[in-house]
Amino acid sequence: MKKRICLIHTGGTIGMVKGENGYLPMAGYLEGVLKTIPDLKSPEMPELDFYEMSPLLDSSDMAVDDWNRIGEEIAKRYEGYDGFVVLHGTDTMAYTAAALSFMLEGLKKPVILTGSQIPLCEIRSDGVDNLVTSLLIAGSGKVDEVSLYFGGRLLRGNRATKMSADGLLAFDSPNCPRLAEAGISVRYLPYAKSGERKNEEFSLCTLKNVPIGVLKIFPGINFPIFDTLMTEKLKGIVLETFGAGNIPGEGKSLLPIIKKAFKAGSVVAVCSQCPQGTVTLGAYATSSPLAKAGAVSGYDMTTEASVAKLYYLFSKGYSTEKIKILMEENLCGELTK
Ligand code: ASP
């Protein structure tokens, strides 16, 4: 029997048209374009239903409420479909993929995010392959987690990151093997199961818009300036540190700020500015003070996954202590310890 896939259009370049001030999404436009793509009529295709969200967004405009709306559309249709393909802008696709991987608890069906760098309305669009291959993968029944397909690569959603602003191989997951590669045929690679949550019943956890911050460390950073930022007003802070978790000046001026933030109920997670590799707190004298002050290691999590995970854990209503513990645990494939 043919698999049934729901195609959810949220916006992004793939369905954009050229306006006076540049590309922008247009309501009602994409469904007509899809009817002109011969591959979508192939007998090899799964059965397809199209749903367009309103308003369509450039993904730069996506925020927590939009993730919730996407999650709700999937949850509403969960029983009726074998999988979902979500058309999305590339700019924040990795954030949405990470967020959905936490929000769709107990997911046992494929949810594949894709889009394109060149709109379908333009010559040389990469949108046709990204869409068609995503639909075939979703219909294959071989992947049952939130993933991101782009430029021939199927990536774990909470490991993906946008690597190129203008290349067609725009995404990769430097800290996690690809789930599949599409050349002449689609080659599914052996991949670790994404976590323990497969035993759970499927349910949607919507996210609260708790205040989260990302602070990128740079040479010459004046930590005391951030003292006013790291108060109880900021619940979660992702510190993008050098290399394996290092900060300048042995972090002396940052430590009291982290301690204060922790006392106020905030969680400080340490990630690396390097796209590949892991944070090892304590490997250098420039990182051990962070752990002593109460910061937690994000190991090899992307900034995207760390931000989404903080939103998720605070939305669950957990205590600061529990959030600190869970930030360092692998919940659904987002980190390697
Ligand atoms: N600004 C666009 C978006 O993220 C870029 C894209 O889709 O490639 O919606």
CSV table of C-alpha atoms and ligand atoms in Angstrom, one decimal:
chain,number,residue,atom,x,y,z
A,1,MET,CA,0.0,0.0,0.0
A,2,LYS,CA,1.2,3.5,-0.8
A,3,LYS,CA,2.5,5.6,2.1
A,4,ARG,CA,0.7,8.8,2.8
A,5,ILE,CA,2.8,11.9,3.4
A,6,CYS,CA,1.7,15.3,4.4
A,7,LEU,CA,3.6,18.2,2.9
A,8,ILE,CA,3.5,21.3,5.1
A,9,HIS,CA,4.6,24.6,3.6
A,10,THR,CA,5.8,27.1,6.1
A,11,GLY,CA,7.6,29.5,3.7
A,12,GLY,CA,11.2,30.0,2.7
A,13,THR,CA,13.0,30.5,-0.6
A,14,ILE,CA,11.7,27.3,-2.2
A,15,GLY,CA,8.2,28.9,-2.7
A,16,MET,CA,9.3,32.5,-2.9
A,17,VAL,CA,8.7,35.0,-5.8
A,18,LYS,CA,10.6,38.1,-6.6
A,19,GLY,CA,9.1,41.3,-5.1
A,20,GLU,CA,10.2,44.9,-5.3
A,21,ASN,CA,12.5,44.5,-2.3
A,22,GLY,CA,13.8,41.0,-3.0
A,23,TYR,CA,12.4,37.4,-2.7
A,24,LEU,CA,9.3,36.9,-0.4
A,25,PRO,CA,6.8,34.1,0.2
A,26,MET,CA,3.4,34.4,-1.6
A,27,ALA,CA,0.3,32.7,-0.2
A,28,GLY,CA,-1.4,30.2,-2.6
A,29,TYR,CA,1.5,30.2,-5.1
A,30,LEU,CA,3.4,27.0,-4.4
A,31,GLU,CA,0.5,24.5,-4.7
A,32,GLY,CA,0.1,25.5,-8.4
A,33,VAL,CA,3.9,25.2,-9.0
A,34,LEU,CA,3.9,21.7,-7.5
A,35,LYS,CA,1.3,20.6,-10.1
A,36,THR,CA,3.8,21.4,-12.9
A,37,ILE,CA,6.6,19.1,-11.4
A,38,PRO,CA,6.4,15.8,-13.4
A,39,ASP,CA,8.3,13.8,-10.7
A,40,LEU,CA,5.5,14.4,-8.2
A,41,LYS,CA,3.1,12.5,-10.5
A,42,SER,CA,5.4,9.4,-10.7
A,43,PRO,CA,3.9,6.1,-9.5
A,44,GLU,CA,7.0,5.8,-7.2
A,45,MET,CA,5.8,8.8,-5.2
A,46,PRO,CA,3.9,8.4,-2.0
A,47,GLU,CA,0.4,9.8,-1.8
A,48,LEU,CA,0.6,13.4,-1.0
A,49,ASP,CA,-1.5,16.0,0.7
A,50,PHE,CA,-0.5,19.7,0.7
A,51,TYR,CA,-1.1,22.1,3.6
A,52,GLU,CA,0.0,25.7,3.5
A,53,MET,CA,0.5,27.6,6.8
A,54,SER,CA,-0.6,31.1,7.2
A,55,PRO,CA,1.2,33.5,7.2
A,56,LEU,CA,4.1,32.0,5.1
A,57,LEU,CA,7.4,33.2,6.6
A,58,ASP,CA,10.9,34.0,5.6
A,59,SER,CA,12.5,31.7,8.2
A,60,SER,CA,14.5,34.7,9.6
A,61,ASP,CA,11.1,35.7,11.1
A,62,MET,CA,10.4,32.3,12.8
A,63,ALA,CA,10.2,32.3,16.5
A,64,VAL,CA,9.0,29.9,19.3
A,65,ASP,CA,5.3,30.4,18.5
A,66,ASP,CA,5.9,29.4,14.9
A,67,TRP,CA,7.7,26.2,16.0
A,68,ASN,CA,4.6,25.5,18.2
A,69,ARG,CA,2.3,26.1,15.2
A,70,ILE,CA,4.3,23.7,13.0
A,71,GLY,CA,4.3,21.1,15.9
A,72,GLU,CA,0.6,21.5,16.3
A,73,GLU,CA,-0.1,20.9,12.6
A,74,ILE,CA,2.0,17.7,12.7
A,75,ALA,CA,0.4,16.5,16.0
A,76,LYS,CA,-3.1,17.1,14.6
A,77,ARG,CA,-2.4,14.9,11.6
A,78,TYR,CA,0.0,12.4,13.2
A,79,GLU,CA,-2.3,9.4,13.1
A,80,GLY,CA,-3.5,10.0,9.5
A,81,TYR,CA,0.0,10.0,7.9
A,82,ASP,CA,3.1,7.9,7.6
A,83,GLY,CA,5.3,10.9,7.6
A,84,PHE,CA,5.7,14.6,7.1
A,85,VAL,CA,7.9,16.8,4.9
A,86,VAL,CA,8.1,20.4,6.1
A,87,LEU,CA,9.1,23.1,3.5
A,88,HIS,CA,11.1,25.8,5.4
A,89,GLY,CA,13.5,28.6,4.8
A,90,THR,CA,17.1,27.7,5.1
A,91,ASP,CA,18.2,30.5,7.4
A,92,THR,CA,16.7,29.0,10.6
A,93,MET,CA,15.9,25.5,9.4
A,94,ALA,CA,18.4,23.9,11.7
A,95,TYR,CA,16.9,25.7,14.7
A,96,THR,CA,13.4,24.5,13.8
A,97,ALA,CA,14.6,21.0,13.1
A,98,ALA,CA,16.3,20.9,16.6
A,99,ALA,CA,13.2,22.4,18.3
A,100,LEU,CA,10.9,19.8,16.7
A,101,SER,CA,13.2,16.9,17.7
A,102,PHE,CA,12.6,17.9,21.3
A,103,MET,CA,8.9,18.9,21.0
A,104,LEU,CA,7.7,15.8,19.1
A,105,GLU,CA,8.1,13.4,22.1
A,106,GLY,CA,8.0,9.7,21.3
A,107,LEU,CA,8.0,10.4,17.5
A,108,LYS,CA,8.0,7.2,15.4
A,109,LYS,CA,7.5,8.6,12.0
A,110,PRO,CA,9.7,10.6,9.6
A,111,VAL,CA,9.5,14.4,9.8
A,112,ILE,CA,11.9,15.8,7.2
A,113,LEU,CA,12.6,19.5,6.8
A,114,THR,CA,13.8,20.8,3.4
A,115,GLY,CA,13.8,23.9,1.2
A,116,SER,CA,16.1,25.4,-1.3
A,117,GLN,CA,18.7,28.0,-2.0
A,118,ILE,CA,17.2,28.9,-5.4
A,119,PRO,CA,13.4,29.4,-5.6
A,120,LEU,CA,11.4,27.0,-7.7
A,121,CYS,CA,10.4,29.9,-9.9
A,122,GLU,CA,14.1,30.4,-11.0
A,123,ILE,CA,16.3,28.5,-13.4
A,124,ARG,CA,18.7,26.0,-11.7
A,125,SER,CA,16.5,25.7,-8.6
A,126,ASP,CA,17.7,23.0,-6.2
A,127,GLY,CA,14.1,22.9,-4.9
A,128,VAL,CA,12.9,20.0,-7.1
A,129,ASP,CA,15.5,17.5,-5.9
A,130,ASN,CA,15.3,18.6,-2.3
A,131,LEU,CA,11.5,18.2,-2.4
A,132,VAL,CA,11.2,15.0,-4.4
A,133,THR,CA,14.0,13.1,-2.6
A,134,SER,CA,12.6,14.2,0.8
A,135,LEU,CA,9.2,12.8,-0.2
A,136,LEU,CA,10.8,9.5,-1.3
A,137,ILE,CA,12.8,9.2,1.9
A,138,ALA,CA,9.7,10.0,4.0
A,139,GLY,CA,7.8,7.3,2.1
A,140,SER,CA,10.6,4.8,2.5
A,141,GLY,CA,9.8,4.1,6.1
A,142,LYS,CA,13.6,3.9,6.8
A,143,VAL,CA,14.0,6.9,9.0
A,144,ASP,CA,11.7,7.7,11.9
A,145,GLU,CA,13.0,10.9,13.5
A,146,VAL,CA,13.2,14.6,12.8
A,147,SER,CA,15.8,15.1,10.0
A,148,LEU,CA,16.8,17.6,7.4
A,149,TYR,CA,17.4,16.8,3.8
A,150,PHE,CA,19.4,19.2,1.6
A,151,GLY,CA,21.8,18.8,-1.4
A,152,GLY,CA,21.9,15.0,-1.3
A,153,ARG,CA,22.4,14.7,2.5
A,154,LEU,CA,19.9,13.5,5.1
A,155,LEU,CA,21.0,14.8,8.5
A,156,ARG,CA,19.8,14.3,12.0
A,157,GLY,CA,17.7,17.4,12.7
A,158,ASN,CA,19.3,18.3,16.0
A,159,ARG,CA,22.8,17.9,14.6
A,160,ALA,CA,22.4,19.9,11.4
A,161,THR,CA,23.8,23.4,10.9
A,162,LYS,CA,23.8,25.8,7.9
A,163,MET,CA,27.3,25.8,6.5
A,164,SER,CA,26.9,27.9,3.4
A,165,ALA,CA,25.0,31.1,2.7
A,166,ASP,CA,25.1,30.5,-1.1
A,167,GLY,CA,26.2,26.9,-1.8
A,168,LEU,CA,23.8,24.2,-2.8
A,169,LEU,CA,25.3,21.8,-0.3
A,170,ALA,CA,24.2,24.2,2.4
A,171,PHE,CA,23.9,21.9,5.4
A,172,ASP,CA,25.9,19.3,7.2
A,173,SER,CA,26.2,17.7,10.6
A,174,PRO,CA,29.9,17.8,11.5
A,175,ASN,CA,29.5,15.9,14.8
A,176,CYS,CA,27.1,13.2,13.6
A,177,PRO,CA,27.3,10.8,10.6
A,178,ARG,CA,24.8,11.6,7.9
A,179,LEU,CA,21.6,9.4,8.0
A,180,ALA,CA,21.6,8.9,4.2
A,181,GLU,CA,23.2,10.2,1.1
A,182,ALA,CA,21.4,10.5,-2.2
A,183,GLY,CA,23.4,9.9,-5.4
A,184,ILE,CA,22.1,7.8,-8.2
A,185,SER,CA,20.2,6.0,-5.5
A,186,VAL,CA,19.5,6.8,-1.9
A,187,ARG,CA,22.0,5.1,0.4
A,188,TYR,CA,20.8,4.7,4.0
A,189,LEU,CA,23.8,4.7,6.4
A,190,PRO,CA,23.8,2.8,9.7
A,191,TYR,CA,23.0,5.4,12.3
A,192,ALA,CA,22.7,5.3,16.0
A,193,LYS,CA,19.1,5.5,17.2
A,194,SER,CA,18.4,9.0,18.3
A,195,GLY,CA,17.6,8.4,21.9
A,196,GLU,CA,15.5,6.6,24.5
A,197,ARG,CA,12.3,8.3,23.9
A,198,LYS,CA,10.9,5.8,21.3
A,199,ASN,CA,9.2,4.0,24.2
A,200,GLU,CA,7.1,7.0,25.0
A,201,GLU,CA,3.6,7.6,23.5
A,202,PHE,CA,3.7,10.3,20.9
A,203,SER,CA,2.9,13.7,22.3
A,204,LEU,CA,3.6,17.3,21.5
A,205,CYS,CA,5.4,19.6,24.0
A,206,THR,CA,4.8,23.2,23.0
A,207,LEU,CA,7.5,25.6,24.0
A,208,LYS,CA,7.3,28.7,26.1
A,209,ASN,CA,9.1,31.8,24.9
A,210,VAL,CA,11.5,31.9,27.9
A,211,PRO,CA,14.4,34.5,27.6
A,212,ILE,CA,17.4,32.7,26.2
A,213,GLY,CA,20.7,34.4,25.2
A,214,VAL,CA,23.8,33.4,23.1
A,215,LEU,CA,27.1,35.0,24.0
A,216,LYS,CA,30.0,34.5,21.6
A,217,ILE,CA,33.4,34.9,23.2
A,218,PHE,CA,36.0,36.9,21.3
A,219,PRO,CA,39.5,38.2,22.1
A,220,GLY,CA,39.3,41.2,24.3
A,221,ILE,CA,35.8,40.5,25.6
A,222,ASN,CA,34.9,42.6,28.6
A,223,PHE,CA,32.8,40.3,30.7
A,224,PRO,CA,31.6,42.8,33.4
A,225,ILE,CA,29.6,44.5,30.6
A,226,PHE,CA,27.5,41.4,30.5
A,227,ASP,CA,26.8,41.5,34.2
A,228,THR,CA,23.5,43.4,33.7
A,229,LEU,CA,22.4,40.8,31.1
A,230,MET,CA,23.0,37.7,33.1
A,231,THR,CA,20.3,38.2,35.6
A,232,GLU,CA,17.2,36.2,36.5
A,233,LYS,CA,15.7,37.8,33.4
A,234,LEU,CA,17.8,35.5,31.2
A,235,LYS,CA,16.9,31.9,31.9
A,236,GLY,CA,19.3,30.1,29.6
A,237,ILE,CA,22.6,31.3,28.3
A,238,VAL,CA,24.7,29.5,25.6
A,239,LEU,CA,28.3,30.5,25.8
A,240,GLU,CA,30.0,30.0,22.5
A,241,THR,CA,33.6,29.5,23.7
A,242,PHE,CA,36.9,29.0,21.9
A,243,GLY,CA,38.0,25.4,21.0
A,244,ALA,CA,37.2,22.8,23.7
A,245,GLY,CA,35.4,25.3,26.0
A,246,ASN,CA,38.0,27.9,26.7
A,247,ILE,CA,37.5,31.6,27.7
A,248,PRO,CA,40.1,34.4,28.0
A,249,GLY,CA,41.9,35.4,31.2
A,250,GLU,CA,41.0,32.2,33.0
A,251,GLY,CA,37.6,33.6,33.0
A,252,LYS,CA,38.2,35.5,36.3
A,253,SER,CA,35.8,38.3,35.6
A,254,LEU,CA,33.2,36.0,34.2
A,255,LEU,CA,33.0,33.6,37.1
A,256,PRO,CA,31.2,35.8,39.6
A,257,ILE,CA,28.7,36.6,36.8
A,258,ILE,CA,28.0,32.9,36.1
A,259,LYS,CA,27.7,32.2,39.8
A,260,LYS,CA,25.2,35.1,40.2
A,261,ALA,CA,23.3,33.9,37.1
A,262,PHE,CA,23.1,30.3,38.5
A,263,LYS,CA,21.8,31.6,41.9
A,264,ALA,CA,19.1,33.5,40.0
A,265,GLY,CA,17.9,30.3,38.4
A,266,SER,CA,19.7,30.6,35.0
A,267,VAL,CA,21.5,27.9,33.3
A,268,VAL,CA,24.8,28.5,31.4
A,269,ALA,CA,25.7,25.9,28.8
A,270,VAL,CA,29.2,25.9,27.2
A,271,CYS,CA,29.4,25.2,23.5
A,272,SER,CA,32.3,25.5,21.1
A,273,GLN,CA,32.7,28.0,18.2
A,274,CYS,CA,34.3,25.2,16.2
A,275,PRO,CA,31.7,23.4,14.1
A,276,GLN,CA,33.4,20.1,14.7
A,277,GLY,CA,34.6,18.5,18.0
A,278,THR,CA,33.5,18.6,21.6
A,279,VAL,CA,33.7,20.8,24.7
A,280,THR,CA,35.9,19.2,27.4
A,281,LEU,CA,35.6,21.4,30.5
A,282,GLY,CA,38.7,21.1,32.6
A,283,ALA,CA,41.0,20.1,29.8
A,284,TYR,CA,42.7,23.5,30.0
A,285,ALA,CA,43.2,26.0,32.9
A,286,THR,CA,41.1,28.4,30.7
A,287,SER,CA,38.0,26.2,31.0
A,288,SER,CA,38.0,24.5,34.4
A,289,PRO,CA,36.8,27.7,36.2
A,290,LEU,CA,33.6,27.6,34.1
A,291,ALA,CA,32.6,24.2,35.5
A,292,LYS,CA,33.5,25.3,39.0
A,293,ALA,CA,31.2,28.3,38.7
A,294,GLY,CA,28.3,26.1,37.8
A,295,ALA,CA,28.2,26.2,34.0
A,296,VAL,CA,27.4,22.9,32.2
A,297,SER,CA,29.0,21.3,29.2
A,298,GLY,CA,27.1,21.3,25.9
A,299,TYR,CA,29.7,18.7,24.7
A,300,ASP,CA,29.4,18.6,20.9
A,301,MET,CA,25.9,20.2,20.6
A,302,THR,CA,25.3,22.8,18.0
A,303,THR,CA,24.3,26.3,19.2
A,304,GLU,CA,21.0,25.6,17.4
A,305,ALA,CA,20.4,22.5,19.4
A,306,SER,CA,21.5,24.1,22.7
A,307,VAL,CA,19.1,27.0,22.3
A,308,ALA,CA,16.2,24.7,21.4
A,309,LYS,CA,17.0,22.4,24.3
A,310,LEU,CA,17.1,25.2,26.8
A,311,TYR,CA,13.6,26.4,25.5
A,312,TYR,CA,12.4,22.8,25.8
A,313,LEU,CA,13.7,22.1,29.3
A,314,PHE,CA,12.5,25.4,30.7
A,315,SER,CA,9.1,24.8,29.1
A,316,LYS,CA,8.9,21.4,30.9
A,317,GLY,CA,8.9,23.4,34.1
A,318,TYR,CA,12.0,21.5,35.5
A,319,SER,CA,14.1,23.0,38.3
A,320,THR,CA,17.4,24.7,37.5
A,321,GLU,CA,19.3,21.7,39.0
A,322,LYS,CA,17.4,19.2,36.8
A,323,ILE,CA,17.9,21.3,33.7
A,324,LYS,CA,21.6,21.4,34.4
A,325,ILE,CA,21.7,17.6,34.6
A,326,LEU,CA,19.6,17.1,31.4
A,327,MET,CA,21.6,19.7,29.4
A,328,GLU,CA,24.5,17.2,29.7
A,329,GLU,CA,22.4,14.1,28.8
A,330,ASN,CA,21.6,12.8,25.4
A,331,LEU,CA,17.8,13.1,25.1
A,332,CYS,CA,17.2,12.4,21.4
A,333,GLY,CA,20.5,12.2,19.6
A,334,GLU,CA,21.6,15.8,20.1
A,335,LEU,CA,24.9,15.1,21.8
A,336,THR,CA,27.7,12.6,22.2
A,337,LYS,CA,29.2,12.3,25.7
B,1,ASP,N1,15.7,33.9,3.9
B,1,ASP,C1,15.3,32.6,3.4
B,1,ASP,C2,14.6,31.9,4.5
B,1,ASP,O1,15.2,31.4,5.4
B,1,ASP,C3,16.5,31.9,2.9
B,1,ASP,C4,16.2,30.5,2.3
B,1,ASP,O2,15.1,30.0,2.4
B,1,ASP,O3,17.1,29.9,1.7
B,1,ASP,O4,13.4,31.8,4.6
